Coordinates of C-alpha atoms and ligand atoms in Angstrom, one line a residue:
Chain A
X179 CA 11.7 22.7 -39.4
X180 CA 9.0 20.7 -40.1
X181 CA 8.1 17.9 -38.5
X182 CA 4.9 16.7 -40.1
X183 CA 5.2 17.2 -43.6
X184 CA 2.0 15.9 -45.5
X185 CA 1.3 16.1 -49.9
X186 CA -1.5 15.3 -51.8
X187 CA -2.6 13.1 -49.2
X188 CA -5.9 11.5 -50.9
X189 CA -7.6 9.1 -48.6
X190 CA -11.1 7.5 -50.2
X191 CA -13.2 4.5 -47.9
X192 CA -15.2 1.8 -50.3
X193 CA -18.1 0.6 -49.0
X194 CA -19.4 -1.9 -50.8
X195 CA -20.2 0.3 -54.0
X196 CA -20.2 3.4 -52.8
X197 CA -17.0 5.2 -52.7
X198 CA -16.5 8.3 -49.7
X199 CA -13.8 10.7 -50.8
X200 CA -12.4 11.6 -47.0
X201 CA -9.1 13.4 -48.0
X202 CA -8.6 15.5 -51.1
X203 CA -5.1 16.3 -51.8
X204 CA -4.6 17.7 -48.3
X205 CA -1.3 19.7 -48.2
X206 CA 0.0 20.1 -45.0
X207 CA 3.0 21.0 -42.9
X208 CA 3.6 22.1 -39.6
X209 CA 7.0 23.2 -38.3
X210 CA 8.8 22.2 -34.8
X211 CA 6.4 23.8 -31.7
X212 CA 4.0 25.4 -33.7
X213 CA 0.6 24.4 -33.3
X214 CA -2.2 24.6 -35.9
X215 CA -5.8 24.7 -35.3
X216 CA -8.0 22.0 -37.6
X217 CA -11.6 23.8 -37.8
X218 CA -13.8 21.8 -40.2
X219 CA -17.0 20.3 -39.5
X220 CA -19.2 16.7 -38.6
X221 CA -17.5 14.7 -41.8
X222 CA -15.1 17.2 -43.0
X223 CA -12.4 15.0 -42.3
X224 CA -10.6 16.4 -39.7
X225 CA -10.1 12.4 -37.5
X226 CA -9.0 10.8 -41.6
X227 CA -6.5 13.4 -41.4
X228 CA -5.6 13.7 -37.2
X229 CA -5.7 9.5 -38.4
X230 CA -2.7 8.9 -40.9
X231 CA -0.4 12.5 -39.6
X232 CA -0.2 9.4 -36.6
X233 CA -0.4 6.6 -38.8
X234 CA -2.8 5.0 -37.7
X235 CA -4.1 4.6 -41.2
X236 CA -1.9 5.0 -44.6
X237 CA -2.9 7.3 -47.6
X238 CA -4.8 6.5 -50.5
X239 CA -2.2 8.8 -52.3
X240 CA 0.3 11.7 -51.6
X241 CA 2.9 10.6 -48.6
X242 CA 3.6 11.3 -44.8
X243 CA 6.8 12.2 -43.5
X244 CA 7.1 12.9 -40.0
X245 CA 10.5 13.7 -37.7
X246 CA 12.1 13.5 -40.9
X247 CA 10.6 9.7 -41.7
X248 CA 8.1 9.0 -44.4
X249 CA 6.0 6.3 -43.4
X250 CA 3.4 6.7 -46.5
X251 CA 4.3 3.0 -47.2
X252 CA 5.3 1.5 -44.2
X253 CA 3.4 -1.6 -42.9
X254 CA 1.3 -2.1 -39.9
X255 CA 5.0 -3.7 -37.9
X256 CA 6.7 -0.2 -39.3
X257 CA 3.3 1.9 -38.3
X258 CA 3.1 0.6 -34.6
X259 CA 7.6 0.7 -33.8
X260 CA 6.4 4.8 -35.3
X261 CA 3.8 5.1 -33.1
X262 CA 5.4 4.4 -30.1
X263 CA 7.7 5.8 -30.7
X264 CA 7.3 9.3 -32.2
X265 CA 4.2 10.4 -31.8
X266 CA 1.5 11.6 -29.1
X267 CA -2.1 10.8 -29.4
X268 CA -5.7 12.4 -27.1
X269 CA -8.1 10.8 -28.9
X270 CA -11.5 12.1 -29.1
X271 CA -13.1 9.9 -26.8
X272 CA -10.6 6.3 -24.7
X273 CA -7.4 8.1 -23.6
X274 CA -7.0 6.0 -20.5
X275 CA -6.4 2.2 -19.2
X276 CA -9.5 1.9 -16.8
X277 CA -7.3 -0.7 -14.5
X278 CA -4.5 1.9 -14.2
X279 CA -3.0 4.7 -12.2
X280 CA -2.7 8.0 -13.6
X281 CA 0.4 7.9 -12.8
X282 CA 0.6 4.0 -14.6
X283 CA -1.2 5.4 -17.6
X284 CA 2.3 7.3 -18.1
X285 CA 4.4 4.8 -17.8
X286 CA 2.5 2.6 -19.9
X287 CA 4.2 4.3 -22.5
X288 CA 7.3 3.7 -21.0
X289 CA 6.8 0.6 -20.8
X290 CA 5.6 -0.7 -23.9
X291 CA 9.3 1.0 -25.3
X292 CA 10.6 -1.8 -23.6
X293 CA 11.6 0.3 -20.8
X294 CA 12.3 -1.3 -17.8
X295 CA 10.2 1.4 -15.0
X296 CA 12.5 2.5 -13.5
X297 CA 13.2 4.9 -11.3
X298 CA 14.3 7.7 -13.7
X299 CA 10.7 6.5 -15.6
X300 CA 8.4 6.9 -12.4
X301 CA 10.1 10.1 -11.2
X302 CA 9.7 11.7 -15.3
X303 CA 6.4 10.9 -14.5
X304 CA 5.7 12.5 -11.2
X305 CA 7.4 15.8 -12.2
X306 CA 5.0 15.8 -15.4
X307 CA 1.9 15.3 -13.7
X308 CA 3.1 17.6 -11.1
X309 CA 3.5 20.1 -14.1
X310 CA -0.3 19.4 -15.6
X311 CA -1.4 20.4 -11.6
X312 CA -2.8 16.6 -10.6
X313 CA 0.5 16.0 -8.4
X314 CA -2.1 14.8 -5.5
X315 CA -4.0 12.4 -8.5
X316 CA -0.9 9.8 -9.4
X317 CA -2.4 6.9 -7.8
X318 CA -5.7 7.1 -8.3
X319 CA -7.3 5.2 -10.9
X320 CA -9.4 7.0 -14.0
X321 CA -12.3 6.5 -12.6
X322 CA -11.2 8.8 -9.9
X323 CA -11.0 11.7 -12.3
X324 CA -13.2 14.2 -13.5
X325 CA -13.4 15.0 -17.0
X326 CA -10.6 17.7 -16.9
X327 CA -8.5 15.3 -15.0
X328 CA -8.4 12.7 -17.6
X329 CA -7.8 14.8 -20.6
X330 CA -5.3 16.5 -18.3
X331 CA -3.6 13.4 -17.8
X332 CA -4.2 12.3 -21.3
X333 CA -2.1 15.2 -21.9
X334 CA 0.6 14.1 -19.4
X335 CA 0.0 10.3 -21.4
X336 CA 1.2 11.9 -24.8
X337 CA 3.8 14.2 -23.9
X338 CA 6.2 10.8 -22.2
X339 CA 7.9 10.5 -25.0
X340 CA 9.2 13.6 -26.6
X341 CA 7.4 13.0 -29.5
X342 CA 7.8 16.1 -31.8
X343 CA 3.7 15.6 -32.7
X344 CA 1.3 15.8 -30.5
X345 CA -2.0 15.1 -32.1
X346 CA -5.3 16.1 -30.1
X347 CA -9.0 15.1 -31.8
X348 CA -11.3 17.4 -30.2
X349 CA -9.6 17.1 -27.0
X350 CA -12.3 20.0 -24.9
X351 CA -15.6 18.8 -26.4
X352 CA -16.5 16.7 -23.1
X353 CA -15.4 19.9 -21.6
X354 CA -17.2 22.7 -20.9
X355 CA -16.2 26.7 -22.0
X356 CA -14.6 27.2 -19.0
X357 CA -13.2 24.0 -18.4
X358 CA -12.0 23.9 -22.4
X359 CA -10.0 26.9 -22.7
X360 CA -8.2 26.4 -19.5
X361 CA -7.2 22.6 -21.5
X362 CA -6.3 24.5 -24.1
X363 CA -3.4 27.3 -22.3
X364 CA -2.2 24.1 -20.1
X365 CA -1.5 22.6 -23.8
X366 CA -0.1 25.7 -25.7
X367 CA 2.6 25.6 -22.6
X368 CA 2.9 22.4 -22.9
X369 CA 3.7 22.9 -26.9
X370 CA 5.7 25.8 -26.1
X371 CA 7.7 24.6 -23.3
X372 CA 8.9 22.0 -25.4
X373 CA 9.0 23.1 -29.0
X374 CA 6.2 20.7 -29.8
X375 CA 4.6 20.6 -32.4
X376 CA 0.9 20.3 -32.4
X377 CA -2.5 20.2 -34.5
X378 CA -5.6 20.1 -32.2
X379 CA -8.8 19.0 -34.2
X380 CA -11.5 21.1 -32.6
X381 CA -15.7 22.6 -34.4
X382 CA -15.6 25.3 -31.8
X383 CA -13.9 28.4 -32.8
X384 CA -13.7 30.5 -29.5
X385 CA -10.5 28.0 -29.0
X386 CA -8.5 29.0 -32.3
X387 CA -6.7 31.5 -30.3
X388 CA -5.1 29.4 -28.8
X389 CA -3.5 28.0 -32.0
X390 CA -0.5 29.9 -34.2
X391 CA -2.1 29.4 -37.7
X392 CA -5.8 27.6 -38.3
X393 CA -6.3 24.9 -41.1
X394 CA -9.9 24.9 -42.6
X395 CA -11.1 22.0 -44.0
X396 CA -14.4 20.7 -46.2
X397 CA -15.2 18.6 -47.5
X398 CA -12.1 16.7 -47.2
X399 CA -9.8 19.8 -48.8
X400 CA -8.2 22.4 -46.5
X401 CA -7.9 26.2 -46.8
X402 CA -5.4 27.9 -45.4
X403 CA -6.8 30.5 -42.7
X404 CA -4.6 34.1 -43.8
X405 CA -5.0 35.6 -40.9
X406 CA -4.1 33.7 -37.2
X407 CA -6.2 34.3 -34.7
Chain B
X286 CA 4.3 -8.2 -17.5
X287 CA 4.0 -5.2 -16.4
X288 CA -0.6 -4.9 -17.4
X289 CA -1.2 -7.8 -16.7
X290 CA 0.4 -8.0 -13.1
X291 CA -1.7 -4.3 -13.3
X292 CA -5.5 -5.6 -14.3
X293 CA -4.7 -8.6 -12.2
X294 CA -3.9 -6.4 -9.2
X295 CA -7.0 -5.0 -9.9
X296 CA -9.3 -6.3 -10.4
X297 CA -9.1 -9.6 -8.1
X298 CA -12.3 -10.9 -7.5
X299 CA -12.9 -11.5 -10.5
X300 CA -9.3 -13.1 -10.9
X301 CA -9.7 -14.5 -7.2
X302 CA -13.3 -16.3 -8.2
X303 CA -11.4 -18.3 -11.5
X304 CA -8.3 -18.9 -9.6
X305 CA -10.7 -20.7 -7.1
X306 CA -13.3 -22.6 -9.6
X307 CA -10.4 -23.5 -11.5
X308 CA -8.8 -24.7 -7.7
X309 CA -12.1 -26.6 -7.3
X310 CA -12.5 -28.2 -10.8
X311 CA -8.9 -29.4 -10.4
X312 CA -9.1 -30.6 -7.6
X313 CA -12.1 -33.3 -8.3
X314 CA -10.3 -33.8 -11.4
X315 CA -7.7 -34.8 -8.6
X316 CA -10.1 -36.7 -6.4
X317 CA -10.9 -39.1 -8.5
X318 CA -7.6 -40.1 -10.3
X319 CA -7.3 -40.9 -7.0
X320 CA -10.1 -41.9 -5.6
X321 CA -9.9 -44.6 -9.0
X322 CA -6.3 -44.8 -9.1
X323 CA -7.3 -46.1 -4.8
X324 CA -9.7 -48.6 -7.1
X325 CA -8.2 -50.5 -9.3
X326 CA -4.4 -50.9 -6.2
X327 CA -8.0 -52.4 -4.4
X328 CA -9.0 -54.9 -6.8
X329 CA -5.4 -56.1 -9.0
X330 CA -2.2 -54.2 -6.1
X331 CA -1.7 -58.2 -6.0
X332 CA -1.3 -59.1 -9.3
X333 CA 0.4 -55.9 -9.8
X334 CA 2.7 -56.0 -6.4
X335 CA 4.1 -59.4 -7.1
X336 CA 6.7 -61.4 -8.6
X337 CA 6.3 -63.4 -11.3
X338 CA 6.9 -61.8 -15.0
X339 CA 4.4 -64.2 -16.8
X340 CA 1.1 -65.3 -15.2
X341 CA 0.2 -68.3 -17.8
X342 CA -4.0 -68.1 -17.3
X343 CA -6.2 -71.1 -18.3
X344 CA -7.9 -69.3 -22.1
X345 CA -11.1 -69.7 -20.3
X346 CA -10.9 -67.3 -17.7
X347 CA -10.7 -64.2 -19.9
X348 CA -8.6 -62.9 -17.9
X349 CA -10.0 -63.5 -14.7
X350 CA -7.9 -65.6 -12.2
X351 CA -10.9 -66.3 -10.2
X352 CA -12.4 -68.2 -13.2
X353 CA -8.2 -70.1 -13.9
X354 CA -7.7 -73.5 -13.3
X355 CA -3.6 -74.9 -15.1
X356 CA -3.5 -78.3 -15.4
X357 CA -0.3 -80.4 -15.1
X358 CA 0.4 -81.1 -18.5
X359 CA 0.1 -77.5 -19.0
X360 CA 1.8 -76.6 -16.2
X361 CA 5.3 -78.9 -17.6
X362 CA 4.2 -77.4 -21.5
X363 CA 4.9 -73.6 -20.0
X364 CA 8.1 -75.2 -18.6
X365 CA 10.0 -76.1 -21.6
X366 CA 8.7 -72.6 -23.4
X367 CA 11.9 -71.1 -24.6
X368 CA 13.4 -68.2 -22.6
X369 CA 10.7 -69.4 -18.5
X370 CA 14.1 -69.9 -16.1
X371 CA 10.8 -70.7 -14.4
X372 CA 7.1 -71.9 -13.7
X373 CA 5.3 -72.4 -10.4
X374 CA 2.1 -72.9 -9.3
X375 CA 0.3 -69.3 -8.1
X376 CA -3.1 -70.1 -6.2
X377 CA -5.4 -67.7 -5.5
X378 CA -9.2 -67.8 -4.0
X379 CA -11.7 -66.2 -1.6
X380 CA -11.9 -67.5 2.1
X381 CA -14.6 -66.7 4.9
X382 CA -11.4 -66.6 7.9
X383 CA -11.8 -65.2 11.8
X384 CA -9.5 -62.5 12.2
X385 CA -9.3 -59.9 14.8
X386 CA -12.2 -62.5 16.4
X387 CA -14.6 -61.3 13.4
X388 CA -15.8 -63.4 10.9
X389 CA -14.7 -62.0 7.1
X390 CA -14.0 -62.6 3.9
X391 CA -10.2 -63.0 2.7
X392 CA -8.2 -64.1 -0.9
X393 CA -5.3 -66.0 -0.2
X394 CA -2.6 -66.5 -2.4
X395 CA -0.7 -69.1 -2.6
X396 CA 2.5 -69.2 -4.6
X397 CA 5.8 -71.6 -4.3
X398 CA 8.6 -69.8 -1.4
X399 CA 11.4 -68.8 -3.2
X400 CA 9.8 -68.8 -6.7
X401 CA 7.6 -66.0 -8.6
X402 CA 4.4 -65.3 -6.5
X403 CA 6.4 -63.2 -4.0
X404 CA 5.2 -60.1 -2.8
X405 CA 6.9 -57.3 -3.8
X406 CA 6.3 -54.5 -1.9
X407 CA 7.3 -56.3 1.7
X408 CA 6.9 -53.0 3.8
X409 CA 8.0 -54.8 7.7
X410 CA 7.8 -58.1 8.7
X411 CA 9.7 -60.3 6.5
X412 CA 8.1 -63.0 3.6
X413 CA 7.4 -65.8 4.7
X414 CA 9.9 -69.0 4.7
X415 CA 7.5 -71.5 6.2
X416 CA 4.0 -73.7 6.0
X417 CA 1.8 -71.6 7.8
X418 CA 3.1 -68.2 7.4
X419 CA 2.1 -65.7 5.7
X420 CA 2.4 -61.7 4.4
X421 CA -0.7 -59.5 4.2
X422 CA -1.6 -56.6 2.8
X423 CA -0.6 -53.4 5.5
X424 CA -4.4 -52.1 5.1
X425 CA -5.7 -54.6 7.1
X426 CA -3.5 -54.6 9.7
X427 CA -5.7 -52.6 12.0
X428 CA -8.0 -55.6 11.5
X429 CA -6.3 -58.8 12.3
X430 CA -3.5 -58.6 9.5
X431 CA -0.8 -57.2 11.4
X432 CA 1.9 -59.5 12.1
X433 CA 1.8 -61.6 15.1
X434 CA -1.9 -62.2 14.5
X435 CA -3.3 -65.6 13.3
X436 CA -5.7 -65.4 10.7
X437 CA -8.1 -68.8 10.9
X438 CA -9.6 -70.2 7.4
X439 CA -13.0 -71.7 8.7
X440 CA -14.5 -74.4 6.8
X441 CA -16.2 -78.1 6.6
X442 CA -13.2 -80.1 6.9
X443 CA -12.1 -78.1 10.8
X444 CA -9.7 -75.1 10.6
X445 CA -5.8 -73.7 9.4
X446 CA -4.7 -71.2 11.6
X447 CA -1.9 -68.1 8.8
X448 CA 0.2 -66.7 11.6
X449 CA 1.4 -63.2 9.9
X450 CA 4.8 -62.8 9.6
X451 CA 4.8 -59.8 7.3
X452 CA 2.8 -56.8 5.6
X453 CA 3.5 -55.4 2.7
X454 CA 1.6 -52.2 0.3
X455 CA -0.8 -52.8 -2.2
X456 CA -1.1 -55.7 -1.3
X457 CA -5.5 -56.1 -1.8
X458 CA -7.3 -58.9 -4.4
X459 CA -10.8 -57.9 -5.1
X460 CA -11.3 -55.2 -2.2
X461 CA -10.7 -57.8 0.4
X462 CA -7.9 -58.7 3.3
X463 CA -5.4 -60.3 1.6
X464 CA -1.9 -62.6 2.6
X465 CA 0.6 -64.5 0.3
X466 CA 1.4 -67.7 1.7
X467 CA 3.4 -71.0 0.8
X468 CA 1.2 -72.9 -2.3
X469 CA 0.9 -76.5 0.2
X470 CA -0.6 -74.0 2.7
X471 CA -3.1 -72.3 0.0
X472 CA -3.9 -76.4 -0.3
X473 CA -4.4 -76.7 2.9
X474 CA -6.6 -74.1 3.1
X475 CA -8.2 -75.0 0.3
X476 CA -9.0 -78.6 1.5
X477 CA -10.4 -77.1 4.4
X478 CA -12.8 -75.3 3.3
X479 CA -14.3 -77.8 0.7
X480 CA -14.3 -80.2 3.4
X481 CA -12.0 -82.6 1.3
X482 CA -9.8 -85.3 2.4
X483 CA -6.0 -84.7 3.3
X484 CA -4.0 -84.9 0.4
X485 CA -6.5 -84.2 -2.7
X486 CA -4.3 -82.3 -5.2
X487 CA -5.1 -78.6 -5.8
X488 CA -4.3 -76.6 -9.0
X489 CA -2.8 -73.6 -8.9
X490 CA -5.1 -70.3 -10.8
X491 CA -2.6 -69.7 -12.3
X492 CA 1.4 -70.3 -13.6
X493 CA 3.5 -67.6 -12.5
X494 CA 6.6 -67.4 -14.5
X495 CA 9.9 -65.3 -14.1
X496 CA 11.3 -64.9 -17.4
X497 CA 15.0 -66.5 -18.1
X498 CA 17.8 -63.3 -18.1
X499 CA 17.1 -61.0 -20.9
X500 CA 14.7 -62.5 -22.1
X501 CA 11.8 -60.1 -22.7
X502 CA 8.8 -61.0 -21.1
X503 CA 5.9 -59.8 -24.3
X504 CA 8.3 -61.8 -26.2
X505 CA 8.0 -65.4 -24.1
X506 CA 4.2 -64.4 -24.0
X507 CA 4.2 -65.2 -26.9
X508 CA 6.3 -68.4 -27.7
X509 CA 3.4 -69.6 -24.6
X510 CA 0.6 -68.8 -26.8
X511 CA 2.5 -70.2 -29.7
X512 CA 3.3 -73.6 -28.1
X513 CA 0.9 -74.1 -25.7
X514 CA -2.6 -75.1 -26.1
X515 CA -5.8 -74.2 -24.0
X516 CA -3.9 -71.0 -21.8
X517 CA -3.5 -67.0 -22.4
X518 CA -0.2 -66.3 -21.2
X519 CA 0.0 -62.5 -19.8
X520 CA 2.4 -60.0 -18.2
X521 CA 2.9 -58.6 -15.3
X522 CA 1.1 -54.9 -16.4
X523 CA -1.4 -56.9 -19.1
X524 CA -2.9 -58.8 -16.0
X525 CA -3.8 -55.9 -14.3
X526 CA -5.0 -54.2 -17.4
X527 CA -7.5 -57.1 -18.4
X528 CA -8.6 -57.6 -15.1
X529 CA -12.6 -56.8 -15.8
X530 CA -13.5 -55.2 -13.0
X531 CA -9.9 -52.5 -14.0
X532 CA -11.4 -52.4 -17.1
X533 CA -14.8 -51.4 -16.1
X534 CA -13.9 -49.0 -13.2
X535 CA -11.3 -47.1 -16.0
X536 CA -14.0 -47.0 -18.6
X537 CA -16.8 -45.1 -16.3
X538 CA -14.1 -42.6 -14.1
X539 CA -12.3 -42.2 -17.8
X540 CA -15.7 -40.0 -18.8
X541 CA -16.2 -38.1 -15.7
X542 CA -12.8 -37.4 -16.0
X543 CA -12.7 -36.4 -19.6
X544 CA -15.5 -34.0 -18.9
X545 CA -13.8 -32.4 -15.8
X546 CA -10.7 -32.2 -18.9
X547 CA -12.9 -30.1 -21.1
X548 CA -14.7 -28.5 -19.0
X549 CA -11.6 -26.0 -17.3
X550 CA -10.0 -25.3 -20.2
X551 CA -13.9 -24.4 -21.4
X552 CA -14.5 -22.4 -18.2
X553 CA -11.3 -20.6 -18.6
X554 CA -11.1 -19.9 -22.5
X555 CA -14.6 -18.5 -21.7
X556 CA -13.9 -16.0 -19.3
X557 CA -10.8 -14.4 -20.9
X558 CA -13.3 -13.9 -23.9
X559 CA -14.8 -11.8 -21.9
X560 CA -12.3 -9.7 -20.4
X561 CA -10.9 -9.6 -24.1
X562 CA -14.2 -8.0 -24.7
X563 CA -14.5 -5.9 -21.8
X564 CA -12.0 -4.4 -22.4
X565 CA -11.8 -4.3 -26.2
X566 CA -11.3 -0.3 -26.0
X567 CA -8.0 -0.6 -23.7
X568 CA -6.7 -2.8 -25.7
X569 CA -7.2 -0.4 -28.7
X570 CA -6.1 1.9 -27.1
X571 CA -2.4 0.9 -25.8
X572 CA -2.4 -1.0 -29.5
X573 CA -3.1 3.2 -30.8
X574 CA 0.0 4.3 -28.4
X575 CA 2.5 1.9 -30.0
X576 CA 2.2 -1.3 -28.4
X577 CA 3.4 -4.1 -30.2
X578 CA 0.0 -6.7 -30.3
X579 CA 2.6 -9.8 -29.2
X580 CA 3.1 -7.1 -25.6
X581 CA -1.0 -7.3 -25.4
X582 CA -1.3 -11.4 -26.1
X583 CA 2.5 -11.7 -24.2
X584 CA 0.3 -10.3 -21.0
X585 CA -2.9 -12.4 -21.7
X586 CA -1.1 -15.7 -21.7
X587 CA 0.5 -14.9 -18.3
X588 CA -2.8 -14.0 -16.9
X589 CA -3.6 -17.3 -17.8
X590 CA -0.6 -18.9 -16.4
X591 CA -0.8 -17.2 -13.3
X592 CA -5.0 -18.4 -12.7
X593 CA -3.9 -21.7 -14.0
X594 CA -0.1 -22.4 -11.6
X595 CA -2.2 -20.9 -8.1
X596 CA -5.9 -22.6 -9.4
X597 CA -3.5 -25.4 -9.3
X598 CA -1.3 -24.6 -6.3
X599 CA -5.3 -24.5 -4.5
X600 CA -6.5 -27.5 -5.4
X601 CA -3.1 -29.1 -4.1
X602 CA -3.8 -28.0 -0.8
X603 CA -7.2 -29.3 -1.3
X604 CA -6.4 -32.8 -2.4
X605 CA -3.7 -32.9 -0.2
X606 CA -6.3 -32.1 3.2
X607 CA -9.2 -34.6 2.3
X608 CA -6.7 -37.4 1.0
X609 CA -5.9 -37.5 5.4
X610 CA -9.7 -37.5 5.4
X611 CA -9.9 -41.0 2.9
X612 CA -7.2 -42.2 4.1
X613 CA -8.3 -45.7 4.9
X614 CA -9.3 -46.1 0.8
X615 CA -5.8 -46.9 0.3
X616 CA -5.5 -43.1 -1.2
X617 CA -2.1 -41.9 -0.9
X618 CA -0.6 -38.0 -1.7
X619 CA 2.1 -38.3 -4.8
X620 CA 3.2 -34.8 -5.9
X621 CA 3.4 -36.4 -9.9
X622 CA 0.0 -36.7 -11.0
X623 CA -0.5 -33.8 -9.6
X624 CA 2.7 -31.8 -11.8
X625 CA 1.2 -33.2 -14.8
X626 CA -2.2 -33.4 -14.5
X627 CA -2.0 -29.3 -13.3
X628 CA -0.1 -29.4 -16.5
X629 CA -2.1 -31.0 -19.0
X630 CA -5.1 -28.2 -17.6
X631 CA -2.8 -26.0 -18.1
X632 CA -1.8 -26.8 -21.8
X633 CA -5.8 -27.4 -22.2
X634 CA -5.8 -23.3 -21.1
X635 CA -3.3 -22.3 -23.6
X636 CA -5.0 -23.8 -26.4
X637 CA -8.7 -22.3 -25.7
X638 CA -7.2 -18.7 -24.4
X639 CA -6.0 -18.9 -28.4
X640 CA -9.9 -17.6 -28.6
X641 CA -9.1 -14.7 -27.0
X642 CA -5.8 -14.4 -28.4
X643 CA -7.2 -14.0 -32.1
X644 CA -9.6 -10.7 -30.5
X645 CA -6.9 -9.7 -29.2
X646 CA -4.9 -10.1 -33.1
X647 CA -7.9 -9.0 -34.7
X648 CA -7.8 -5.5 -32.9
X649 CA -7.6 -2.0 -34.9
X650 CA -6.2 1.0 -33.5
X651 CA -7.8 2.6 -35.9
X652 CA -10.7 2.6 -33.9
X653 CA -8.8 3.6 -30.9
X654 CA -10.0 7.4 -33.3
X655 CA -13.6 7.1 -32.7
X656 CA -14.0 5.1 -29.7
X657 CA -15.4 1.4 -31.1
X658 CA -12.9 -0.3 -30.3
X659 CA -15.7 -3.5 -29.8
X660 CA -15.6 -5.4 -33.6
X661 CA -18.2 -8.2 -33.1
Ligands
LIG25 N1 -14.0 3.9 -41.9 C1 -15.1 4.6 -42.4 N2 -15.4 3.7 -43.8 C2 -16.7 4.9 -44.5 N3 -16.5 6.0 -44.4 C3 -15.9 6.6 -43.6 C4 -14.8 6.2 -42.8 N4 -14.4 6.9 -41.6 C5 -14.7 8.1 -42.3 N5 -15.7 7.9 -42.9 C6 -16.4 9.3 -43.2 O1 -15.0 9.5 -43.7 C7 -15.4 11.4 -43.6 C8 -14.4 11.8 -43.2 O2 -14.8 11.0 -41.3 P1 -13.9 11.8 -39.8 O3 -14.2 11.1 -38.6 O4 -12.8 11.9 -40.7 O5 -14.3 13.1 -40.4 P2 -14.2 15.0 -38.5 O6 -14.1 15.5 -40.3 O7 -14.0 13.7 -38.4 O8 -16.1 14.3 -38.2 P3 -16.5 15.4 -36.6 O9 -16.4 15.9 -36.3 O10 -17.6 14.2 -36.7 O11 -15.1 13.9 -36.0 C9 -17.9 11.1 -43.7 O12 -18.0 10.9 -44.5 C10 -16.8 9.4 -42.6 O13 -18.3 8.7 -43.1
LIG26 MG1 -13.7 13.2 -35.7

């Protein structure tokens, strides 16, 4: 079953008279439990594609269906609810709320969804942190965590609501190779354990073998990589 | 609540400092208001806390009882006006008296016993029932104006003894010890002071009017003004507010208080604007992962309310403590002004926080993908 179904998506940015075509007739389908690596040079449109898939940005043309919900014409309010309920994000830079502990950074997802933050939510947060190797870090503030630990908390946050689709924007770019590989391995393990689909943006070809499939993007155009690494 | 509370918990110093600043400023407002109230009471409490519904001044007196005098024909004309039940003489003057062994200035009011113009805030003892008896201002109890004390009016015409038989709250006039006695005793005191022969007539300063049952004081004031020449009738409240001392004190305090009422919300609004800027990237992240703008606005407003509420509590503590130290200014701790001031300041702070609210509403969740977060 398809979790993410983007068809003929175009995104044109206008700044003054200039037009930038960030995505050009991009069509991409991702199945349940499938991990897709999106590989491309800087400025090729990777973040733009991720933003459209995650309901952060409306496409200029084309349609986007996630988890069976067509979000193409959603207004800002419905997109907010969609992001809260259906997707998980791990962003390139800021991922944690600095005044919340690691555990609270997970619980905030429940809170935003109107949850009561009760025992069940706390137990779930602890189990998830445990799974990510952060059992002893739950009450640490983000500033007291290493880069890799922070990235793992962000992964936990993205998974907390059991989304069908998790979007990663360069999750390893700030980490050294060894740590990066560990994080990728962790991502793969967690996705497979939950049968969750993932799109992982990277420009590092050494990371692509953790994916089931590699999609390349150049100047806003997608080309599928026939041979999975 | 979750976000608001955890953020405050983790930034205790920052929010504590703001709360402290708000507390101090609100305290200053409360204290000044109390001083203003106390000062006004000491200027004009005797007029506010006497029983006449309407006071009729000479129209040359500019609402100042010291400079007013009422002629017998005016008194008769006022008494004849419809709606006037009783119009009786009320005299007021400042005397040199001997109290508790030392000389001091005191104000004496003379009213017709049993008629309008009697003190209404008796706190101990009784009202005078005979000539030579007086009710004194409670504030000066310890200075020779307590029940059973004798106060002696001095003058070229000899001396006159007044016996204090009761004390009443907030009964001062012109910031002096004040006594209410019978009009005849007042007249006798005036003759003593001015060295006049016994039996010389003493004119009242104003007329104390009691309106007929069911009559409206303001309507009676209008009728007197229309019917009688050369007088300026005022309701009790108008006489208080119009008194020259009161209005000048109100004006100067008003400017200072107005500035304080502006400063508190400005400080609060600026603080929350800065804090909102500083955590812009966290707010952007929260919006990106599905926080409604409303959730973040509510969190902000909850913080404003908490800070203002705690600040008001701090202010109340300081206020209650400080008023213990200035008891002799005639100032009392009252809860209502504190509640009203706190609510007004809270409302103003919520208004200025709208600038920060606007920032929150303008956050673009897409910025989470670039980490920009801050749009100035
Ligand atoms: N808000 C915007 N306004 C105008 N142009 C934009 C905007 N956002 C992105 N672009 C342009 O769209 C193109 C694609 O940008 P995008 O951020 O998707 O690239 P990317 O592949 O994620 O790059 P990187 O690897 O550097 O993160 C770039 O040319 C970029 O300059
Ligand atoms: Mg990018």
